[in-house]
Each structure stands twice: as C-alpha cells, then as structure tokens.
Short mmCIF file of C-alpha atoms in Angstrom, two decimals:
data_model
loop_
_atom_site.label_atom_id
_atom_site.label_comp_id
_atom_site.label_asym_id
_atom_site.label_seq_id
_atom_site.Cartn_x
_atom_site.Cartn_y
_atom_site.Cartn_z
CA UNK N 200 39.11 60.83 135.80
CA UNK N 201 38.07 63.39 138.54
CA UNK N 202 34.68 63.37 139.34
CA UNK N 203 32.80 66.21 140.79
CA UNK N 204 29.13 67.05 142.47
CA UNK N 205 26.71 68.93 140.84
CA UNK N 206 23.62 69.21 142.76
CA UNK N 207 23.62 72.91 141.93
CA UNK N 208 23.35 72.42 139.07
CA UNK N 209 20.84 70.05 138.74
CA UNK N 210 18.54 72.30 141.17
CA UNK N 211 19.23 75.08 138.32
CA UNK N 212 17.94 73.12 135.74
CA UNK N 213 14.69 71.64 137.81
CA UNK N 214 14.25 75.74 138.89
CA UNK N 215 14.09 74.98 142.42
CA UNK N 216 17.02 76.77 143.12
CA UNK N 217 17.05 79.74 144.91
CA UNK N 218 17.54 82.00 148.33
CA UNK N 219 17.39 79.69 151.33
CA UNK N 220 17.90 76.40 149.08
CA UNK N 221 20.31 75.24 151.58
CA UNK N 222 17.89 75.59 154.46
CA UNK N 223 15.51 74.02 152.74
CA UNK N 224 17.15 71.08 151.94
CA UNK N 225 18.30 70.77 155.46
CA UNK N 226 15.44 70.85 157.29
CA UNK N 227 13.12 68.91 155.16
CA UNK N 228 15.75 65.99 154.83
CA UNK N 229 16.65 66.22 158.43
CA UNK N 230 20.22 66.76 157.52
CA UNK N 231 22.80 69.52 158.66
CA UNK N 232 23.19 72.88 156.56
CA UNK N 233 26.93 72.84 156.53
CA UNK N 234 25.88 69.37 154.64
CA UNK N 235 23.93 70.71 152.33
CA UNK N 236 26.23 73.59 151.78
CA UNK N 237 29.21 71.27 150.91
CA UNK N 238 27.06 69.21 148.39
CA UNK N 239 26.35 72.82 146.90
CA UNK N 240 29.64 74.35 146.72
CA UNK N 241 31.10 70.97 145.18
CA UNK N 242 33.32 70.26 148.70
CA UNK N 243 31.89 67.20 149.95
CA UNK N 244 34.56 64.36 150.50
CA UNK N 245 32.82 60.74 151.10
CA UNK N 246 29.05 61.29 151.79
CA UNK N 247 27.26 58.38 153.57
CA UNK N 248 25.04 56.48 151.70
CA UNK N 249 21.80 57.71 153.67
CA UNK N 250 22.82 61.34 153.08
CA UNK N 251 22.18 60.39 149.39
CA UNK N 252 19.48 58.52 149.70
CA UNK N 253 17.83 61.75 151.76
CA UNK N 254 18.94 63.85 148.91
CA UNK N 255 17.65 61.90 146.23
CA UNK N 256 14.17 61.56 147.50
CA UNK N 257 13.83 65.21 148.20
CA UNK N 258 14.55 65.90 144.41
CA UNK N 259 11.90 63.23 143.49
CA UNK N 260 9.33 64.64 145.92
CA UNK N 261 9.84 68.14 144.54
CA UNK N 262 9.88 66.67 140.50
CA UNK N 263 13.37 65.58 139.49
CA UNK N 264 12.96 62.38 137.66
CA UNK N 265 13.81 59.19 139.37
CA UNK N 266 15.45 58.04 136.76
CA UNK N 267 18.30 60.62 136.48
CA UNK N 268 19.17 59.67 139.96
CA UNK N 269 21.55 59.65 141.81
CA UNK N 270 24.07 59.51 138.66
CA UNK N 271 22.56 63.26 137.93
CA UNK N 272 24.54 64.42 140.92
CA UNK N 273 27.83 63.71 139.58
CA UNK N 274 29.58 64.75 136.79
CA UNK N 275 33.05 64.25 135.30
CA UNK N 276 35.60 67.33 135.87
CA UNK N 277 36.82 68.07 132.22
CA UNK N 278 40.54 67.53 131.13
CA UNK N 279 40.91 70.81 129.33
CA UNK N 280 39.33 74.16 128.86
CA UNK N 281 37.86 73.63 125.21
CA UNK N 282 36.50 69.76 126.40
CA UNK N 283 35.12 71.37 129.08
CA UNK N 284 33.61 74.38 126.75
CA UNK N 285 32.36 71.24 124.44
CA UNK N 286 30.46 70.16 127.37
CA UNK N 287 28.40 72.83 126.69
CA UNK N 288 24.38 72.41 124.85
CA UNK N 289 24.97 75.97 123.20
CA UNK N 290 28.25 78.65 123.19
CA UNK N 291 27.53 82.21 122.91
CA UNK N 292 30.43 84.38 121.90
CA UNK N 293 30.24 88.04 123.09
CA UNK N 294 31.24 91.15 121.41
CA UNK N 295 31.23 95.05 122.20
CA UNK N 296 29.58 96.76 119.32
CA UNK N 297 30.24 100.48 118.89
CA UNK N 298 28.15 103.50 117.57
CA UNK N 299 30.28 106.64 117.60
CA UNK N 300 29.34 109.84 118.95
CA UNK N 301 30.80 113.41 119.01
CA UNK N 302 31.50 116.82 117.20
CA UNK N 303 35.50 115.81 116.65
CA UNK N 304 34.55 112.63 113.77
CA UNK N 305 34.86 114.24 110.38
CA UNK N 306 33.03 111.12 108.93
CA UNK N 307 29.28 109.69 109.79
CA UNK N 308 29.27 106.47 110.83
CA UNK N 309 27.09 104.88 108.52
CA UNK N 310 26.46 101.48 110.88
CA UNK N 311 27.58 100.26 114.14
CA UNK N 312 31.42 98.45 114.13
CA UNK N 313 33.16 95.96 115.72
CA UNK N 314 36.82 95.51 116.98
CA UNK N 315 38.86 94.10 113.76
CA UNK N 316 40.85 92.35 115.95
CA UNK N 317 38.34 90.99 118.10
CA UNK N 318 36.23 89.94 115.02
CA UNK N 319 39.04 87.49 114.15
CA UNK N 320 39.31 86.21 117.34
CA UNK N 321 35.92 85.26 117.38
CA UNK N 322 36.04 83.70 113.67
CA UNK N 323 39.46 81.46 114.92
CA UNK N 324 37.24 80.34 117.93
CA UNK N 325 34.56 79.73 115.55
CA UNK N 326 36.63 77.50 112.85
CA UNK N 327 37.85 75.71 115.96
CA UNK N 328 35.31 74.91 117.39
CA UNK N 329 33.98 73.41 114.39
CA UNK N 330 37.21 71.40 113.41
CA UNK N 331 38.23 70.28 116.56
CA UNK N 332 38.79 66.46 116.44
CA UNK N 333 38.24 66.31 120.32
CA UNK N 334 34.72 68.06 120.00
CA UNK N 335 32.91 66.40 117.02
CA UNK N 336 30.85 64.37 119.11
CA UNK N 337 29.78 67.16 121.22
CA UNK N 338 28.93 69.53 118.60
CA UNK N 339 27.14 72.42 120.52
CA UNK N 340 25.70 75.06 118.53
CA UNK N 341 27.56 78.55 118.47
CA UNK N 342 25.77 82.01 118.09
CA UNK N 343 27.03 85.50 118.64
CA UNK N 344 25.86 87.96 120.32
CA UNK N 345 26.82 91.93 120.35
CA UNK N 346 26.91 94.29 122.94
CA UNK N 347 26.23 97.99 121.99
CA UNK N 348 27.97 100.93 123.36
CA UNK N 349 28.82 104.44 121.99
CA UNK N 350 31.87 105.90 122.03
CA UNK N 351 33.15 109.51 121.97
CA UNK N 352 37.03 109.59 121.52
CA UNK N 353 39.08 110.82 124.19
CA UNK N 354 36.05 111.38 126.73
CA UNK N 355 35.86 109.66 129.81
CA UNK N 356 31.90 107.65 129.52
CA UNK N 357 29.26 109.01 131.86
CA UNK N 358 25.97 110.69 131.74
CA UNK N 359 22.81 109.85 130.42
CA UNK N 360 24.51 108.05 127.26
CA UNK N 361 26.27 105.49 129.43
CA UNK N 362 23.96 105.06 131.79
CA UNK N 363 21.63 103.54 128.73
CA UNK N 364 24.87 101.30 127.93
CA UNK N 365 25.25 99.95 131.18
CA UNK N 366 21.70 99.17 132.10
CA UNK N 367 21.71 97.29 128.31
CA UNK N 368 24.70 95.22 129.50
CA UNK N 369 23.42 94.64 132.87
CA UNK N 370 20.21 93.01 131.34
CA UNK N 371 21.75 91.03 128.82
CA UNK N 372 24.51 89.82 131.57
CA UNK N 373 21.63 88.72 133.90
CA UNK N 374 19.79 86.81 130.97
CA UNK N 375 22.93 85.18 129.84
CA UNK N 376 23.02 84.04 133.77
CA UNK N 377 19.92 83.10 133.53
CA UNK N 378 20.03 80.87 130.71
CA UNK N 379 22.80 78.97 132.47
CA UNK N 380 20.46 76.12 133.77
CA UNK N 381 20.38 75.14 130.17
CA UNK N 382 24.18 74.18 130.00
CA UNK N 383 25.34 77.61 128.30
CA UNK N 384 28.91 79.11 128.33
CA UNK N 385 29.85 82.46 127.51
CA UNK N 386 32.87 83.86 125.45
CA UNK N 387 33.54 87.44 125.82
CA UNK N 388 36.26 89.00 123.87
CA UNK N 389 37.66 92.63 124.53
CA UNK N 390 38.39 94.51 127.80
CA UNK N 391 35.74 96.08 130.07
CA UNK N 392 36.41 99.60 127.55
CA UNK N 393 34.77 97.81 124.05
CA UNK N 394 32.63 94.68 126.45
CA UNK N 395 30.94 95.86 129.08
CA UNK N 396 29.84 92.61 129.83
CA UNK N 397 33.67 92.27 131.01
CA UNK N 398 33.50 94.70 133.70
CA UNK N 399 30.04 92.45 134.54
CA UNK N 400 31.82 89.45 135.23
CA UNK N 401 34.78 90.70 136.95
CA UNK N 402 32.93 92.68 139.60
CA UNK N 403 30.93 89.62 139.74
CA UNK N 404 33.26 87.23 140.87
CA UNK N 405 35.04 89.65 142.98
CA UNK N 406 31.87 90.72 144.12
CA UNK N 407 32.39 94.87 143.67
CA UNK N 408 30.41 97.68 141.82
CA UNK N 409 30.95 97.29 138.25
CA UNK N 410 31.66 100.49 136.56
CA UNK N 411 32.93 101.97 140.12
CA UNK N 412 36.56 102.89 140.86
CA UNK N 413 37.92 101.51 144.07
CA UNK N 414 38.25 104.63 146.73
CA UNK N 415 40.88 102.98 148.70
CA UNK N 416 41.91 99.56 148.77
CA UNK N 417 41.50 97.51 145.41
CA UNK N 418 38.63 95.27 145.03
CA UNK N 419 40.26 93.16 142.28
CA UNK N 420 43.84 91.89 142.12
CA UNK N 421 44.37 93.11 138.48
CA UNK N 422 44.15 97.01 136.68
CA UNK N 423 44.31 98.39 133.50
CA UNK N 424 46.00 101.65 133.20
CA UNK N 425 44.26 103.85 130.07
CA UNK N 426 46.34 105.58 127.44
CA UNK N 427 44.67 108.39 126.78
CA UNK N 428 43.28 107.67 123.11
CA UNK N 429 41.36 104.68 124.59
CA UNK N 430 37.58 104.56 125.12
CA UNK N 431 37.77 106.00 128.70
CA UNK N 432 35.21 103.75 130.65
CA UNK N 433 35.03 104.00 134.19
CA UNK N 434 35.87 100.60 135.64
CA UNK N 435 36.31 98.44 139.18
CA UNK N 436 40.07 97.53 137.71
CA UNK N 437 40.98 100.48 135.20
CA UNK N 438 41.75 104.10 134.45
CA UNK N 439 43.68 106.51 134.18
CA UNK N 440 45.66 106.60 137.16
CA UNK N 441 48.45 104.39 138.21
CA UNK N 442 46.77 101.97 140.91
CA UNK N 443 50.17 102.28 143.24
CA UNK N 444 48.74 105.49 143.72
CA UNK N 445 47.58 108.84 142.35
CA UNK N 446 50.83 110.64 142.42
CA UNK N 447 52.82 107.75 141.01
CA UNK N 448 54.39 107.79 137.77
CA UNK N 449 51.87 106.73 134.89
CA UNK N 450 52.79 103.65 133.28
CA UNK N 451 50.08 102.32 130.66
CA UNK N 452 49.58 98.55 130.37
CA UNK N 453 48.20 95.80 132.96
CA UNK N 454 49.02 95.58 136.37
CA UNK N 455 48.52 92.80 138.74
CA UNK N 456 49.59 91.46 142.43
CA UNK N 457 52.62 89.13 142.67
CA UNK N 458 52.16 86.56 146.19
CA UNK N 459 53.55 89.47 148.71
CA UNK N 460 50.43 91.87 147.82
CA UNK N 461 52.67 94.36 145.79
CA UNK N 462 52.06 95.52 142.06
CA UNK N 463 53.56 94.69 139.55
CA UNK N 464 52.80 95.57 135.88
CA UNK N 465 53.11 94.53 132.28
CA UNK N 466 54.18 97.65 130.44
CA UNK N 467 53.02 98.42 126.86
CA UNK N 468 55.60 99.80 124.50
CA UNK N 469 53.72 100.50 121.14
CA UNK N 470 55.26 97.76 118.64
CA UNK N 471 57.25 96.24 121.36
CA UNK N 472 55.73 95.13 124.38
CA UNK N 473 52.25 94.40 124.81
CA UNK N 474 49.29 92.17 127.50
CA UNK N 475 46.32 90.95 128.77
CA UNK N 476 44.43 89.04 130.47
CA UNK N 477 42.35 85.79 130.37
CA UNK N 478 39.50 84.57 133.04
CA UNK N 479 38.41 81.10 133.32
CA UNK N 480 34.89 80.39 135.62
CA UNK N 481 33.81 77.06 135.64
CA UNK N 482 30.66 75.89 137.27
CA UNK N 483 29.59 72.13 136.24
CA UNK N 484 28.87 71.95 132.71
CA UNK N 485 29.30 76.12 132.33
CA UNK N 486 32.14 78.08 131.31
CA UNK N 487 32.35 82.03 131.79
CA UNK N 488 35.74 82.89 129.40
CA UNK N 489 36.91 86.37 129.07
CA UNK N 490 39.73 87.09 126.54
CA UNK N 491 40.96 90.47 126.56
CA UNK N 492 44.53 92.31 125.65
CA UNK N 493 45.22 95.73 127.24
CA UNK N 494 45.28 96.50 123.09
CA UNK N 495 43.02 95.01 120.29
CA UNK N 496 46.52 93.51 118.85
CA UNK N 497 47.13 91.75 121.98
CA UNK N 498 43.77 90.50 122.21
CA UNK N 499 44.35 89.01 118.67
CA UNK N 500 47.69 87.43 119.66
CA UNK N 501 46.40 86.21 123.00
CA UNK N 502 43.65 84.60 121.38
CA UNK N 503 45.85 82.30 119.37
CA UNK N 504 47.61 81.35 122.35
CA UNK N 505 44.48 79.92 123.74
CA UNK N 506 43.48 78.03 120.83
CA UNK N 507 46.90 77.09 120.38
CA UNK N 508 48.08 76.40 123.84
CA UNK N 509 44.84 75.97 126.29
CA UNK N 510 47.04 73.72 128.21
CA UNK N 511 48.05 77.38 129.81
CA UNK N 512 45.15 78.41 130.89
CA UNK N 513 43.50 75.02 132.89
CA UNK N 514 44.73 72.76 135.73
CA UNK N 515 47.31 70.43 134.63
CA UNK N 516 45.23 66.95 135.16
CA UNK N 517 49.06 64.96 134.73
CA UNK N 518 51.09 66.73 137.49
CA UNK N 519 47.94 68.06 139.88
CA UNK N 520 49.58 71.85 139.52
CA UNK N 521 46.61 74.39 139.53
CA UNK N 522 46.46 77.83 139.41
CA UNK N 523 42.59 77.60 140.18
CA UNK N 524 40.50 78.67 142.98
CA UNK N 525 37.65 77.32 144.09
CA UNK N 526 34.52 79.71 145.69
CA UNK N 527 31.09 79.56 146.09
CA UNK N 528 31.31 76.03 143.96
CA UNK N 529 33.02 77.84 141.38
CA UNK N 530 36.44 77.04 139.59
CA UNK N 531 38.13 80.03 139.40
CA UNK N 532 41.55 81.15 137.16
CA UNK N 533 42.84 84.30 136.20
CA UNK N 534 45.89 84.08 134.11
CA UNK N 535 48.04 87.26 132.91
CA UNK N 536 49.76 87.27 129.30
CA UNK N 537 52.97 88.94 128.57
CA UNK N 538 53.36 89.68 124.68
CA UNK N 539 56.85 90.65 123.10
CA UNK N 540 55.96 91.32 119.74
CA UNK N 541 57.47 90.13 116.93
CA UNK N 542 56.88 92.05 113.84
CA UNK N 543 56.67 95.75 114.30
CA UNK N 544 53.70 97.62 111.72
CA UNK N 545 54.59 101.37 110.60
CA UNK N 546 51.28 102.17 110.68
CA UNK N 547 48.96 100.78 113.35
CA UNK N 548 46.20 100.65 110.64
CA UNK N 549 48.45 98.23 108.99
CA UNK N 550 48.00 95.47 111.38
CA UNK N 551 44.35 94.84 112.00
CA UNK N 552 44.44 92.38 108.75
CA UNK N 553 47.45 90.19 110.53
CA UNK N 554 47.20 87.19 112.39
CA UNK N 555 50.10 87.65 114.95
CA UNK N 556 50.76 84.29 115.22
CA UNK N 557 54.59 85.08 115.85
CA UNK N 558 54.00 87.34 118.78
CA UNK N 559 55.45 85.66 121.86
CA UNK N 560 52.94 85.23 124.57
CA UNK N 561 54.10 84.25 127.87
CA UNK N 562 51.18 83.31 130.42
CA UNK N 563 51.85 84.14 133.81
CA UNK N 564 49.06 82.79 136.03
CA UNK N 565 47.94 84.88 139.25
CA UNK N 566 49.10 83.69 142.63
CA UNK N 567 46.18 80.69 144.18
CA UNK N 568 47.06 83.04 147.33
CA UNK N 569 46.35 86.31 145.87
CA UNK N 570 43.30 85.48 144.26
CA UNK N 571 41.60 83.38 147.50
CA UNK N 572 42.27 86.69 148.98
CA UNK N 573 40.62 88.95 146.66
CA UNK N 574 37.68 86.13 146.50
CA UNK N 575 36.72 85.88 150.03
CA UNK N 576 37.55 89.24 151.07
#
C-alpha cells in the first residue's frame, strides 16, 4: 500500500481552490510556499506534525469539516488502472459524433453517426465495468457523452464550420474539468480527427495550442501522420506531413521519440500493420484515459488490450518499474501500441462487426526521459 496526499483535491471539492492558493495557504499558516507547493503537487516526504496541524486548521477555519481531518488529506495510490477508474463517484465515456457535410456524398445522412469501432469499444468498457469482480463494491455510475463534429471527406477542417466544433469541444472539455471536484473520470475513445476532446487533453498536458501545428520544434513527443481519406483535422501532433520534416518521405501511421530525441514511427500497412496510442492522467481519485488507434480497427483491437491486459498500461506496484511521470501533482503515462494484425478483411467494410481479439498488440511505453522533457519544457 502506497499512500499519497491529496490536499488538492480536497481544496477542489471545498471550492477554495484557485490562483494564488499556494500563497494563501502560506502566509495565513505562517508556513513556506515551497511547503505548500509540495503538499499540492503530491511531493512532500515526512511533514512535521505542526505543519499538519497548521494545515488542518486553515481548512476548518475556511469550512472543511473537522471531522474529515486530517485522514481527508491522504489517500491510497490505486494498484491498477481500472481500481483506480473504480475509485471514481461517476465515469463518463466520450465519443466523437459526426454529421456529414459536402457536395461529393451521394446519400443524405439521415442522423448523426458514430465510429463502429469505437461504439464497441465503449460497450466492452461498459460490460466490464459492470462485471468486474474487483469493482462491485465500488459501483460508480457510467453515462456517455457525444461530441459533435462535421465532416467533409477529404477536406482539411477550417472555417466557420470548425470553428463552431471546436468552441463546442472546448466548453464541454472545461465542464468535464470542472466537474472533477466531484470524483469524475473521463474515457475518450478515438484520435483527435473523430474526438476533439483528444486534441483537448493532449495540448493540455503538454501545455500547447490545441488544433495548432507546431512551426518548428514539436510541442508533443508523439504525431500522427494522415492518409489522405482521413478526416483532415488540424492538430498539435498530426497531419499530413512527415514530422522529420516537410521534404521527408511520407510514411502514414504514429510516430513517437525513442530516449535519444529521434523519431521513430509505427507504420500502417492496410491489413498488416497497424497503432495507437493510449494516455493515462491520474490526479487523486480522477482518471483522464484516452484510447485511440491511428485507424478505427486499431482502436478496437487496442481497446481489448486494455481491458484484457491493463497491467500494460499502469506502474507495476510488484517490481516498482514505472513508465509514469509525475507534473504539476499529476501521474502522467503515455504508452504506444504496435498492432500486427491477424486476420486480413477483403473488404474494409467487412470488419467493423469483428472483435479483433487475435490482433497482436505490443505496448511500447514512452521513454520517463522523453516525456519529463516534453512536460516541463
């Protein structure tokens, strides 16, 4: 059992946190900021006694019942990504949800769709959740929630159109960070080009522009290289060029930094070779989890990795290895997925109605160096 502070979080909850908190604190409890700051960012090793005791009676002067205290300060690091999910009062499990748009489709769409494959990702994460020996006691409740966007084949997003998408997403990102105080994690399944809230939490936590290309040096340690049939969405780690550089050969799939700063890339060989990527964010009892293959398909066959594996994609609690970063208080892991597929379909309608439980999915987690890099950069 690890145990871990979570005065953050308890401040979220009680609503008195907020710019200057850690000033605040400080002065009024006639402590040091750095203090404060550690307590915050979940880095304090040892704290006297006194230092709690200031702490404590701060959070009772400003409302925090007395009760709670101190044992609301602490909490108990999870052993695994679901339990730590499970910790969770509600789950909200994110979809994009497109209208399309354009003179080239022959037939109306009646009603807005979703992703086949990311629709049955969804429903596995659903059933498991809900059969999950582990999680019975926990039982938090589960709702979905879809993100609209329209889509014009083979037309790179921009204008007035996506402007209205992206101010959508923006608003529902910031309520979903909103509601966080009230112990929520967030499941978002598909890549920043069918989820914008994606692109939302990746140039989040690498603190970037969503939605803007980087001019020169990368802002994030992983790309997606567009084919040219996918929805062509501007993004802070995709497009169509090849991120070694403009005049470089184009090589679709997923492409991230190895430990010595230099790309390297998961190519994708239609019914061969296939990837993705998944992103853990833990902070206290809230989980941020984005699921996404550089295809639909390998966002189907990733996703039963994770339910079938999640050992993968979480700090081994037996041996101490992690592939986790820790920033701003945050637990941080970005794991790439390497897919050799199995089963080849002749038609690439054929294989939204499979499972692809046969595809072989090797995780490959990003370097701890690379990513404290790209995190405090």
């Amino acid at each position: 059992m690890k145990l871990e502070w979570r005065l953050k979080q308890l401040l979220e909850r009680n609503n008195l946190y907020r710019y200057g908190i850690e000033t605040k604190i400080a002065n009024e409890c006639g402590l040091h900021r750095h203090t404060i700051g550690k307590f915050l960012r979940n880095q304090m090793q040892s704290p006297k006694l006194e230092v709690l005791e200031k702490i404590c009676g701060w959070l009772i002067e400003k409302g925090v019942p007395a009760d709670i205290l101190p044992g609301a300060l602490f909490g108990v690091k999870p052993s695994g990504l679901w339990q730590a999910i499970g910790q969770s009062q509600e789950i909200l499990i994110c979809l994009g949800e497109y209208h399309l748009k354009g003179d080239m489709i022959a037939t109306p769409q009646i009603s807005p769709s979703i992703s086949r494959h990311d629709s049955v990702v969804s429903s596995k994460i659903i059933h498991f959740l809900s059969s999950e020996a582990e999680l019975r006691d926990a039982r938090p409740s589960v709702k979905m929630l879809y993100v609209p966007f329209s889509f014009t084949p083979q037309v790179v997003r921009n204008g007035d159109g996506f402007e209205e998408d992206r101010k959508r997403a923006r608003q529902i990102f910031n309520s979903i960070r909103e509601s966080r105080r009230n112990k929520l994690s967030v499941i978002m399944i598909g890549s920043q080009r069918v989820n914008y809230l994606v692109e939302y939490m990746v140039a989040d936590v690498f603190n970037c522009e969503p939605f803007v290309p980087a001019g020169g040096n990368p802002n994030v340690p992983v790309y997606l290289c567009y084919r040219n049939f996918d929805h062509l969405v501007p993004s802070c780690f995709g497009g169509q060029e090849n991120p070694l550089c403009e005049s470089a050969e184009i090589r679709h799939g997923t492409y991230y930094m190895d430990e010595n700063f230099e790309w390297q890339y998961f190519e994708w060989r239609e019914g061969e070779d296939d990837s993705g990527i998944v992103m853990v964010v833990r902070e206290g009892d809230c989980v941020e989890l984005a699921v996404f293959g550089f295809s639909g398909r390998a966002t189907n066959s990733i996703g039963t990795t994770l339910l079938r594996k999640p050992e993968q994609f979480w700090p081994d609690p037996d041996t101490g290895y992690n592939n986790t970063v820790v920033s701003g208080g945050k637990e941080i892991g970005l794991y790439l997925c390497r897919i050799k597929i199995r089963m080849k379909t002749a038609k690439r309608n054929d294989s939204v109605c499979r499972q692809f439980n046969d595809d072989s999915v090797e995780v490959v987690p990003l370097s701890r160096k690379v990513l404290e890099k790209f995190l405090v950069k």
